Amino acid sequence: MSEQGIQTMRETHQRFIQATEANLPSMNYIPGSRGLVSSAGGDYFPLLVISLRVVRRTGCKLPMEVFLASEREWKSHICELVLPRLNARYIILSTFLGNSADPLTRFQYKSLSMLFSSFEELLFTDADCWPVRDPNEVFDSEPFLSRHLVTFPDYWASSISKIYYDITAQAIPRLSERQSTESGQIFLSKKRHERSLLLSTYYNYFGPKYYYPIFSQGAPGEGDKDTFLAAASVLSQTYYTVWQGVRSIGHLE
């Protein structure tokens, strides 16, 4: 990337942060609410139903909001019969975004689903993520009670380019400081992390052309995964990254 390109991104990034400082938009959530959030559609619908059944077996009764990209993803049997029986409901993202929005990729749905969720405290999970413990255990204990954002590590070390730190005027952290993030499960308080959620949405909106390549540099798993901690870090907001590394329980040939 040219120096002029970096300077342009630096200026637009700073203007966005200043705009949220001067006039923070009102977040869409019900005060005191808590729930599960996911995005699904197409081939991921059956996986989501299995995931939701698994979490119900833990004793968790939290409601779930399932975000669909558009009405084309709507499946009558699942949306009208299966989801309500599991205390879940579907929400169509295009009703918020309108028809004039640029086409979105699957990695961009996550931050938008969290942004438009009605829950103040939420656990976002990918459709193929299967919680084996009741998520309330995390909501009701440290480190969530003091940090309000809890993420989990991925297999790989962080691959964020120094260009990002040039854009955000931050010192480059040590490579060993934290792993890349596995964003298939994120605990978040929207009340406490309004600005970082907005900034991560900014990163994801401009992700495919700009921020995703800067964050991944061609490493495995390019997408939204590092946008959430990056946003919290640049805004000096609290977060907690689980220190226990990810481990495999098998392999698929």
mmCIF file of C-alpha atoms in Angstrom:
data_model
loop_
_atom_site.group_PDB
_atom_site.id
_atom_site.type_symbol
_atom_site.label_atom_id
_atom_site.label_comp_id
_atom_site.label_asym_id
_atom_site.label_seq_id
_atom_site.Cartn_x
_atom_site.Cartn_y
_atom_site.Cartn_z
ATOM 1 C CA MET A 1 0.000 0.000 0.000
ATOM 2 C CA SER A 2 1.278 3.452 -0.885
ATOM 3 C CA GLU A 3 2.019 6.058 1.752
ATOM 4 C CA GLN A 4 -0.798 8.167 0.316
ATOM 5 C CA GLY A 5 -3.201 5.253 0.727
ATOM 6 C CA ILE A 6 -2.113 4.754 4.336
ATOM 7 C CA GLN A 7 -2.556 8.457 5.028
ATOM 8 C CA THR A 8 -6.072 8.413 3.560
ATOM 9 C CA MET A 9 -7.039 5.427 5.729
ATOM 10 C CA ARG A 10 -5.483 7.116 8.769
ATOM 11 C CA GLU A 11 -7.555 10.259 8.228
ATOM 12 C CA THR A 12 -10.853 8.443 7.618
ATOM 13 C CA HIS A 13 -10.230 6.180 10.622
ATOM 14 C CA GLN A 14 -9.617 9.188 12.854
ATOM 15 C CA ARG A 15 -12.708 10.975 11.556
ATOM 16 C CA PHE A 16 -14.845 7.929 12.345
ATOM 17 C CA ILE A 17 -13.523 7.756 15.907
ATOM 18 C CA GLN A 18 -14.068 11.488 16.387
ATOM 19 C CA ALA A 19 -17.620 11.160 15.065
ATOM 20 C CA THR A 20 -18.455 8.465 17.632
ATOM 21 C CA GLU A 21 -16.936 10.609 20.380
ATOM 22 C CA ALA A 22 -18.920 13.687 19.386
ATOM 23 C CA ASN A 23 -22.252 12.006 18.656
ATOM 24 C CA LEU A 24 -22.463 8.379 19.739
ATOM 25 C CA PRO A 25 -25.474 6.743 18.060
ATOM 26 C CA SER A 26 -28.044 5.189 20.357
ATOM 27 C CA MET A 27 -27.572 1.431 20.575
ATOM 28 C CA ASN A 28 -30.467 -0.868 19.775
ATOM 29 C CA TYR A 29 -30.922 -3.051 22.850
ATOM 30 C CA ILE A 30 -33.339 -3.694 25.695
ATOM 31 C CA PRO A 31 -31.704 -2.621 28.990
ATOM 32 C CA GLY A 32 -30.946 -5.560 31.249
ATOM 33 C CA SER A 33 -31.532 -8.138 28.523
ATOM 34 C CA ARG A 34 -29.278 -11.082 27.787
ATOM 35 C CA GLY A 35 -29.288 -13.623 24.980
ATOM 36 C CA LEU A 36 -27.633 -15.605 22.237
ATOM 37 C CA VAL A 37 -26.979 -14.260 18.743
ATOM 38 C CA SER A 38 -26.020 -16.035 15.543
ATOM 39 C CA SER A 39 -26.182 -15.597 11.797
ATOM 40 C CA ALA A 40 -27.213 -18.426 9.519
ATOM 41 C CA GLY A 41 -28.845 -19.346 6.275
ATOM 42 C CA GLY A 42 -28.505 -21.864 3.488
ATOM 43 C CA ASP A 43 -26.384 -24.879 4.415
ATOM 44 C CA TYR A 44 -25.723 -23.447 7.887
ATOM 45 C CA PHE A 45 -29.346 -23.696 9.043
ATOM 46 C CA PRO A 46 -29.193 -27.394 10.036
ATOM 47 C CA LEU A 47 -25.926 -26.763 11.902
ATOM 48 C CA LEU A 48 -27.521 -23.866 13.769
ATOM 49 C CA VAL A 49 -30.444 -26.021 14.885
ATOM 50 C CA ILE A 50 -28.046 -28.686 16.188
ATOM 51 C CA SER A 51 -25.981 -26.025 17.977
ATOM 52 C CA LEU A 52 -29.091 -24.573 19.603
ATOM 53 C CA ARG A 53 -30.265 -28.006 20.730
ATOM 54 C CA VAL A 54 -26.831 -28.647 22.245
ATOM 55 C CA VAL A 55 -26.872 -25.385 24.215
ATOM 56 C CA ARG A 56 -30.393 -26.149 25.458
ATOM 57 C CA ARG A 57 -29.076 -29.439 26.860
ATOM 58 C CA THR A 58 -26.740 -27.417 29.117
ATOM 59 C CA GLY A 59 -29.806 -25.962 30.840
ATOM 60 C CA CYS A 60 -29.457 -22.579 29.143
ATOM 61 C CA LYS A 61 -32.837 -20.956 28.510
ATOM 62 C CA LEU A 62 -31.574 -17.659 27.083
ATOM 63 C CA PRO A 63 -33.460 -16.488 23.992
ATOM 64 C CA MET A 64 -31.669 -16.509 20.651
ATOM 65 C CA GLU A 65 -31.817 -14.095 17.723
ATOM 66 C CA VAL A 66 -30.857 -15.608 14.370
ATOM 67 C CA PHE A 67 -29.930 -13.066 11.714
ATOM 68 C CA LEU A 68 -30.529 -13.846 8.046
ATOM 69 C CA ALA A 69 -28.950 -11.798 5.276
ATOM 70 C CA SER A 70 -32.206 -11.408 3.345
ATOM 71 C CA GLU A 71 -35.612 -12.972 2.790
ATOM 72 C CA ARG A 72 -33.993 -15.381 0.321
ATOM 73 C CA GLU A 73 -32.436 -17.162 3.331
ATOM 74 C CA TRP A 74 -35.831 -17.650 5.004
ATOM 75 C CA LYS A 75 -36.978 -21.261 5.417
ATOM 76 C CA SER A 76 -40.580 -21.596 6.559
ATOM 77 C CA HIS A 77 -40.264 -24.860 8.521
ATOM 78 C CA ILE A 78 -37.173 -23.788 10.465
ATOM 79 C CA CYS A 79 -38.127 -20.142 10.973
ATOM 80 C CA GLU A 80 -41.792 -20.612 11.827
ATOM 81 C CA LEU A 81 -41.791 -23.977 13.615
ATOM 82 C CA VAL A 82 -38.346 -25.110 14.784
ATOM 83 C CA LEU A 83 -36.851 -21.840 16.057
ATOM 84 C CA PRO A 84 -39.838 -20.750 18.216
ATOM 85 C CA ARG A 85 -39.869 -24.158 19.938
ATOM 86 C CA LEU A 86 -36.237 -23.537 20.920
ATOM 87 C CA ASN A 87 -36.933 -19.989 22.191
ATOM 88 C CA ALA A 88 -35.348 -18.433 19.110
ATOM 89 C CA ARG A 89 -36.543 -16.025 16.457
ATOM 90 C CA TYR A 90 -35.231 -14.903 13.097
ATOM 91 C CA ILE A 91 -34.390 -11.335 12.057
ATOM 92 C CA ILE A 92 -33.703 -10.286 8.466
ATOM 93 C CA LEU A 93 -30.730 -7.933 8.190
ATOM 94 C CA SER A 94 -31.858 -6.353 4.940
ATOM 95 C CA THR A 95 -34.769 -4.719 6.801
ATOM 96 C CA PHE A 96 -32.174 -2.614 8.644
ATOM 97 C CA LEU A 97 -29.786 -2.061 5.751
ATOM 98 C CA GLY A 98 -32.221 -1.400 2.922
ATOM 99 C CA ASN A 99 -31.795 -2.349 -0.702
ATOM 100 C CA SER A 100 -29.215 0.319 -1.479
ATOM 101 C CA ALA A 101 -26.487 -1.195 0.691
ATOM 102 C CA ASP A 102 -23.467 -2.767 -0.989
ATOM 103 C CA PRO A 103 -23.599 -6.585 -1.173
ATOM 104 C CA LEU A 104 -22.162 -8.115 1.992
ATOM 105 C CA THR A 105 -19.962 -11.146 2.472
ATOM 106 C CA ARG A 106 -20.571 -13.724 5.200
ATOM 107 C CA PHE A 107 -17.827 -12.319 7.425
ATOM 108 C CA GLN A 108 -19.580 -8.950 7.567
ATOM 109 C CA TYR A 109 -22.798 -10.365 9.030
ATOM 110 C CA LYS A 110 -21.345 -11.000 12.486
ATOM 111 C CA SER A 111 -20.719 -7.427 13.633
ATOM 112 C CA LEU A 112 -24.004 -6.288 12.073
ATOM 113 C CA SER A 113 -25.910 -9.044 13.882
ATOM 114 C CA MET A 114 -24.380 -7.949 17.173
ATOM 115 C CA LEU A 115 -25.054 -4.299 16.364
ATOM 116 C CA PHE A 116 -28.750 -4.850 15.596
ATOM 117 C CA SER A 117 -29.416 -7.428 18.315
ATOM 118 C CA SER A 118 -31.923 -6.412 20.986
ATOM 119 C CA PHE A 119 -29.784 -7.866 23.800
ATOM 120 C CA GLU A 120 -27.639 -5.727 26.088
ATOM 121 C CA GLU A 121 -25.387 -8.679 26.945
ATOM 122 C CA LEU A 122 -24.883 -11.290 24.277
ATOM 123 C CA LEU A 123 -22.966 -14.346 23.244
ATOM 124 C CA PHE A 124 -22.417 -14.477 19.513
ATOM 125 C CA THR A 125 -21.734 -17.953 18.166
ATOM 126 C CA ASP A 126 -21.156 -19.214 14.668
ATOM 127 C CA ALA A 127 -23.801 -21.635 13.444
ATOM 128 C CA ASP A 128 -21.318 -24.506 13.786
ATOM 129 C CA CYS A 129 -20.216 -23.609 17.339
ATOM 130 C CA TRP A 130 -21.515 -25.996 20.011
ATOM 131 C CA PRO A 131 -21.385 -24.641 23.586
ATOM 132 C CA VAL A 132 -21.073 -27.499 26.082
ATOM 133 C CA ARG A 133 -21.537 -25.319 29.204
ATOM 134 C CA ASP A 134 -24.317 -22.900 30.074
ATOM 135 C CA PRO A 135 -23.187 -19.443 28.812
ATOM 136 C CA ASN A 136 -24.727 -17.850 31.915
ATOM 137 C CA GLU A 137 -21.713 -19.145 33.831
ATOM 138 C CA VAL A 138 -19.530 -16.725 31.871
ATOM 139 C CA PHE A 139 -21.960 -13.799 32.008
ATOM 140 C CA ASP A 140 -22.237 -14.083 35.799
ATOM 141 C CA SER A 141 -18.530 -14.324 36.626
ATOM 142 C CA GLU A 142 -15.118 -12.831 36.015
ATOM 143 C CA PRO A 143 -13.613 -11.825 33.695
ATOM 144 C CA PHE A 144 -16.838 -10.795 31.933
ATOM 145 C CA LEU A 145 -18.152 -8.802 34.907
ATOM 146 C CA SER A 146 -15.176 -6.425 34.797
ATOM 147 C CA ARG A 147 -13.993 -6.646 31.171
ATOM 148 C CA HIS A 148 -17.357 -6.893 29.349
ATOM 149 C CA LEU A 149 -15.729 -8.449 26.266
ATOM 150 C CA VAL A 150 -14.357 -11.992 26.259
ATOM 151 C CA THR A 151 -12.820 -13.659 23.216
ATOM 152 C CA PHE A 152 -11.117 -16.963 22.492
ATOM 153 C CA PRO A 153 -7.851 -17.680 20.657
ATOM 154 C CA ASP A 154 -7.453 -19.213 17.215
ATOM 155 C CA TYR A 155 -4.754 -21.674 16.169
ATOM 156 C CA TRP A 156 -2.477 -19.043 14.701
ATOM 157 C CA ALA A 157 -0.405 -16.145 15.947
ATOM 158 C CA SER A 158 -1.592 -12.653 15.109
ATOM 159 C CA SER A 159 -0.850 -11.684 11.515
ATOM 160 C CA ILE A 160 -1.886 -8.014 11.699
ATOM 161 C CA SER A 161 0.279 -5.860 9.447
ATOM 162 C CA LYS A 162 2.279 -2.924 10.767
ATOM 163 C CA ILE A 163 0.214 -0.852 8.339
ATOM 164 C CA TYR A 164 -2.740 -1.152 10.736
ATOM 165 C CA TYR A 165 -0.661 0.267 13.580
ATOM 166 C CA ASP A 166 0.464 3.085 11.294
ATOM 167 C CA ILE A 167 -3.170 3.850 10.494
ATOM 168 C CA THR A 168 -4.216 3.846 14.163
ATOM 169 C CA ALA A 169 -1.038 5.463 15.569
ATOM 170 C CA GLN A 170 -0.362 2.564 17.933
ATOM 171 C CA ALA A 171 2.879 0.912 18.942
ATOM 172 C CA ILE A 172 3.380 -2.486 17.325
ATOM 173 C CA PRO A 173 2.778 -5.150 20.014
ATOM 174 C CA ARG A 174 4.998 -8.161 20.544
ATOM 175 C CA LEU A 175 4.038 -11.119 18.374
ATOM 176 C CA SER A 176 3.675 -13.228 21.520
ATOM 177 C CA GLU A 177 1.273 -10.770 23.166
ATOM 178 C CA ARG A 178 -1.831 -12.573 21.938
ATOM 179 C CA GLN A 179 -3.016 -15.123 19.434
ATOM 180 C CA SER A 180 -5.236 -14.386 16.504
ATOM 181 C CA THR A 181 -8.887 -14.385 17.598
ATOM 182 C CA GLU A 182 -11.354 -17.184 16.891
ATOM 183 C CA SER A 183 -14.456 -15.058 16.451
ATOM 184 C CA GLY A 184 -16.887 -17.969 16.348
ATOM 185 C CA GLN A 185 -17.758 -17.170 19.969
ATOM 186 C CA ILE A 186 -17.706 -13.706 21.541
ATOM 187 C CA PHE A 187 -19.187 -12.520 24.842
ATOM 188 C CA LEU A 188 -20.027 -8.808 24.682
ATOM 189 C CA SER A 189 -21.783 -6.101 26.677
ATOM 190 C CA LYS A 190 -23.221 -3.578 24.222
ATOM 191 C CA LYS A 191 -23.737 -1.082 27.032
ATOM 192 C CA ARG A 192 -20.019 -1.115 27.874
ATOM 193 C CA HIS A 193 -18.655 -1.599 24.359
ATOM 194 C CA GLU A 194 -20.809 0.644 22.209
ATOM 195 C CA ARG A 195 -17.902 2.425 20.563
ATOM 196 C CA SER A 196 -15.765 -0.654 19.994
ATOM 197 C CA LEU A 197 -18.735 -2.465 18.421
ATOM 198 C CA LEU A 198 -19.268 0.476 16.079
ATOM 199 C CA LEU A 199 -15.569 0.562 15.193
ATOM 200 C CA SER A 200 -15.446 -3.184 14.558
ATOM 201 C CA THR A 201 -18.472 -2.750 12.278
ATOM 202 C CA TYR A 202 -16.522 -0.033 10.447
ATOM 203 C CA TYR A 203 -13.599 -2.452 10.024
ATOM 204 C CA ASN A 204 -15.924 -5.137 8.715
ATOM 205 C CA TYR A 205 -17.844 -2.853 6.368
ATOM 206 C CA PHE A 206 -14.568 -1.916 4.702
ATOM 207 C CA GLY A 207 -13.091 -5.332 5.397
ATOM 208 C CA PRO A 208 -12.982 -7.157 2.059
ATOM 209 C CA LYS A 209 -11.185 -4.361 0.218
ATOM 210 C CA TYR A 210 -9.072 -2.914 3.015
ATOM 211 C CA TYR A 211 -8.988 -4.214 6.571
ATOM 212 C CA TYR A 212 -9.231 -7.979 6.059
ATOM 213 C CA PRO A 213 -6.038 -8.111 3.936
ATOM 214 C CA ILE A 214 -4.286 -5.793 6.416
ATOM 215 C CA PHE A 215 -5.281 -7.983 9.354
ATOM 216 C CA SER A 216 -4.494 -11.353 7.754
ATOM 217 C CA GLN A 217 -1.763 -10.668 5.148
ATOM 218 C CA GLY A 218 -2.805 -13.895 3.451
ATOM 219 C CA ALA A 219 -2.711 -15.988 6.639
ATOM 220 C CA PRO A 220 -5.382 -18.668 7.259
ATOM 221 C CA GLY A 221 -8.823 -17.514 8.307
ATOM 222 C CA GLU A 222 -8.993 -14.096 6.654
ATOM 223 C CA GLY A 223 -12.133 -12.284 7.735
ATOM 224 C CA ASP A 224 -13.662 -10.613 10.769
ATOM 225 C CA LYS A 225 -11.721 -12.495 13.436
ATOM 226 C CA ASP A 226 -9.333 -9.768 14.649
ATOM 227 C CA THR A 227 -11.629 -6.776 14.155
ATOM 228 C CA PHE A 228 -13.244 -6.954 17.605
ATOM 229 C CA LEU A 229 -10.121 -6.896 19.767
ATOM 230 C CA ALA A 230 -8.467 -4.411 17.427
ATOM 231 C CA ALA A 231 -11.368 -2.000 17.926
ATOM 232 C CA ALA A 232 -11.379 -2.389 21.710
ATOM 233 C CA SER A 233 -7.608 -1.968 21.851
ATOM 234 C CA VAL A 234 -7.426 1.214 19.788
ATOM 235 C CA LEU A 235 -10.194 2.747 21.942
ATOM 236 C CA SER A 236 -8.482 1.627 25.188
ATOM 237 C CA GLN A 237 -11.551 -0.355 26.240
ATOM 238 C CA THR A 238 -11.347 -3.389 28.486
ATOM 239 C CA TYR A 239 -11.345 -6.929 27.152
ATOM 240 C CA TYR A 240 -10.185 -10.395 28.102
ATOM 241 C CA THR A 241 -8.627 -12.972 25.817
ATOM 242 C CA VAL A 242 -8.776 -16.548 27.073
ATOM 243 C CA TRP A 243 -5.175 -17.628 27.665
ATOM 244 C CA GLN A 244 -5.732 -21.363 27.165
ATOM 245 C CA GLY A 245 -4.743 -22.286 23.623
ATOM 246 C CA VAL A 246 -7.145 -24.039 21.293
ATOM 247 C CA ARG A 247 -6.783 -27.812 21.049
ATOM 248 C CA SER A 248 -8.119 -30.303 18.526
ATOM 249 C CA ILE A 249 -10.123 -33.351 19.551
ATOM 250 C CA GLY A 250 -9.792 -35.100 16.198
ATOM 251 C CA HIS A 251 -9.289 -34.585 12.505
ATOM 252 C CA LEU A 252 -11.200 -35.025 9.270
ATOM 253 C CA GLU A 253 -9.502 -36.681 6.342
#
